[in-house]
CSV table of C-alpha atoms in Angstrom, one decimal:
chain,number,residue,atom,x,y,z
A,24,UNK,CA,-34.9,-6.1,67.5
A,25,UNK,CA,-32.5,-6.6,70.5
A,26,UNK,CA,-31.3,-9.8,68.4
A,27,UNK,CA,-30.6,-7.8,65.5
A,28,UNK,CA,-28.8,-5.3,67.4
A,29,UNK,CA,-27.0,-8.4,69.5
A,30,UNK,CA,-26.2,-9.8,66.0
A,31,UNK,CA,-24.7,-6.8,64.6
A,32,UNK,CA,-22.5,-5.7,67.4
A,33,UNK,CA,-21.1,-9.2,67.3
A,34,UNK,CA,-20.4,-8.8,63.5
A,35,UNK,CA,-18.8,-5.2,64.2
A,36,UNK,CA,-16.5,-6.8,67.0
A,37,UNK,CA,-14.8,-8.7,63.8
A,38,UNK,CA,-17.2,-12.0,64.1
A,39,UNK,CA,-18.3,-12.8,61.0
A,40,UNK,CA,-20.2,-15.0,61.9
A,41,UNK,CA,-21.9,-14.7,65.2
A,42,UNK,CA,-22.9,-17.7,66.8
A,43,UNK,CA,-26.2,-18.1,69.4
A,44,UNK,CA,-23.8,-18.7,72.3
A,45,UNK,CA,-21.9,-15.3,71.1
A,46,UNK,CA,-25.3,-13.3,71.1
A,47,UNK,CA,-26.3,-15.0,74.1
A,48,UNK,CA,-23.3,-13.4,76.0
A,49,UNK,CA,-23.9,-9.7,74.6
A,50,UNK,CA,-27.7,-10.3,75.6
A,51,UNK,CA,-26.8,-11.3,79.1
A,52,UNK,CA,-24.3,-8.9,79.5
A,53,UNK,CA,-27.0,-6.5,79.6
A,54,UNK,CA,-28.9,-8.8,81.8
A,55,UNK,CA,-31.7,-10.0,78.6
A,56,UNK,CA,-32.1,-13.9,78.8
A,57,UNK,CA,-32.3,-14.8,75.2
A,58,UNK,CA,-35.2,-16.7,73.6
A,59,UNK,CA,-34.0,-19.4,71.2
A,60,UNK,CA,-36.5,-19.6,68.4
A,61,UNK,CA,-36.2,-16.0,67.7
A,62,UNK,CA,-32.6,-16.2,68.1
A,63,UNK,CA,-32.2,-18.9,65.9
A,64,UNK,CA,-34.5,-17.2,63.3
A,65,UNK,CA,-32.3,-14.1,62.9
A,66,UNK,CA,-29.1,-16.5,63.0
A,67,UNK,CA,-30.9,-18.1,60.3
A,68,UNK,CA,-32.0,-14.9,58.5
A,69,UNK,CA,-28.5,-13.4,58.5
A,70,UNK,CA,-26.0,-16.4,58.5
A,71,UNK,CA,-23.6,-16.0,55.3
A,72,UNK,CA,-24.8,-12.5,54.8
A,73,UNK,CA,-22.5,-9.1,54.7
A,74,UNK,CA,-24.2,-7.0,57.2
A,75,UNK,CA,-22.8,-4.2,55.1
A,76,UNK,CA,-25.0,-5.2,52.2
A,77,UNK,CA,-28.3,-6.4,54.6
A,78,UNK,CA,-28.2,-2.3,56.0
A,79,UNK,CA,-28.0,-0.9,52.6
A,80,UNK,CA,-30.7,-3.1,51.1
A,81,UNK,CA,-33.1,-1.8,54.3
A,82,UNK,CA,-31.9,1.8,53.9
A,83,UNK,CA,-33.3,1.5,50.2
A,84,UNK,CA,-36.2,0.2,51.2
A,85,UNK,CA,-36.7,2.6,54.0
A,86,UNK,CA,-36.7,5.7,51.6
A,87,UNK,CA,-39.5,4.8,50.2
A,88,UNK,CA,-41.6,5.2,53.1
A,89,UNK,CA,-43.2,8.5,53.8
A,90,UNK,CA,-41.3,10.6,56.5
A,91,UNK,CA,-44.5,12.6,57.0
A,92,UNK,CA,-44.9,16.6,57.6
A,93,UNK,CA,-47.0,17.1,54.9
A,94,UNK,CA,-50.9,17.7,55.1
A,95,UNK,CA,-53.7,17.3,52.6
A,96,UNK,CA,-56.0,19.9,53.0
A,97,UNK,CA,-59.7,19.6,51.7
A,98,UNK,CA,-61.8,22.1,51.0
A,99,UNK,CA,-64.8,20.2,49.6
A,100,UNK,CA,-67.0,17.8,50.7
A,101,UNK,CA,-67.2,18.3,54.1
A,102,UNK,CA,-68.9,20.8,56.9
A,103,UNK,CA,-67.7,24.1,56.6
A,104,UNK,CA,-66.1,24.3,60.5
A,105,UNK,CA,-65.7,28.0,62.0
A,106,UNK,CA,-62.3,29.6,62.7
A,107,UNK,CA,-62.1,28.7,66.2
A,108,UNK,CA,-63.6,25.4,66.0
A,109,UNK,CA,-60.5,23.2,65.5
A,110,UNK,CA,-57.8,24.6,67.5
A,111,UNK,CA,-59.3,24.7,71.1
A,112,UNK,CA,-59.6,20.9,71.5
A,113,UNK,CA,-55.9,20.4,70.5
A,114,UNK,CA,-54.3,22.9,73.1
A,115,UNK,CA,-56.5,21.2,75.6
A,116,UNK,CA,-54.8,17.9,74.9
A,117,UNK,CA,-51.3,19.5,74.6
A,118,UNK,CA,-52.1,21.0,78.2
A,119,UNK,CA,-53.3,18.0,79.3
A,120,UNK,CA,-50.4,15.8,78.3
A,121,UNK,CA,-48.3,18.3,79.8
A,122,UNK,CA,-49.4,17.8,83.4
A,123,UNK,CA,-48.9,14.3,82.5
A,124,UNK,CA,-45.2,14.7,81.9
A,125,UNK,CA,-44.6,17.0,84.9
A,126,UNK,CA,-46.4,14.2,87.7
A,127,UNK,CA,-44.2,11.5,86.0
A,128,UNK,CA,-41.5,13.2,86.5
A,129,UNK,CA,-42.5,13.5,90.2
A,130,UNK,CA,-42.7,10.1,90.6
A,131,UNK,CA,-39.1,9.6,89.8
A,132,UNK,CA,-37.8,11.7,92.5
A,133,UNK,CA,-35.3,13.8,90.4
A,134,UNK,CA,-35.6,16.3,87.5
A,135,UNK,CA,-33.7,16.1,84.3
A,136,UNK,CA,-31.6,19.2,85.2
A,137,UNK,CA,-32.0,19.1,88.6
C-alpha cells in the first residue's frame, strides 16, 4: 500500500509518470527503504495509466462490497436462549477491552488530552 500511496503522491506532484528512483525518495523521505520487486510491480501495474481513471474503476468496484450494520436475525432452528443469556458475556469483553486501552495508554506516559 505505502507504494501505491508513494505512487500517487508522485503523480499528484504533476509526474506523470513516476519513476522507482522518484518513489524511492518519497519513501525515504519518510524514512521507508523501498523493496524493489514490489516497487517495480506497482510501477508495472500503473505505468501509462490515468490515476484518475485507476480510482474511479476501484471506487466502482468498492460499492459493491457490503459496508455492514445490518443483522440477520433467526428465529428457527436453533436453542431458544433466555433474555439475559446473550448480553452479559459481551459487556464483560467491552469492560475488559477497556482496561486494555486505559494501561496502554499508561505505557506511553501522556494522555490524549492531557
Amino acid at each position: 500500500m505505502r507504494y501505491v500511496a508513494a505512487y500517487l503522491l508522485a503523480s499528484l506532484g504533476g509526474n506523470t509518470n513516476p519513476s522507482a528512483k522518484n518513489i524511492k525518495e518519497i519513501l525515504g523521505s519518510v524514512g521507508i527503504e523501498a523493496d524493489d520487486e514490489r516497487l517495480n510491480k506497482v510501477i508495472s501495474e500503473l505505468n501509462g495509466k490515468d490515476t484518475d481513471e485507476v480510482l474511479n474503476a476501484g471506487m466502482s468496484k468498492l460499492a459493491s462490497v457490503p459496508a455492514g450494520g445490518a443483522v440477520v436475525a433467526s428465529t428457527a432452528g436453533g436453542p431458544a436462549a433466555g433474555p439475559t443469556a446473550g448480553p452479559a458475556p459481551a459487556e464483560e469483553k467491552k469492560e475488559e477491552k477497556k482496561e486494555e486501552s486505559e494501561e496502554s495508554d499508561e505505557d506511553m506516559g501522556f494522555g490524549l488530552f492531557d
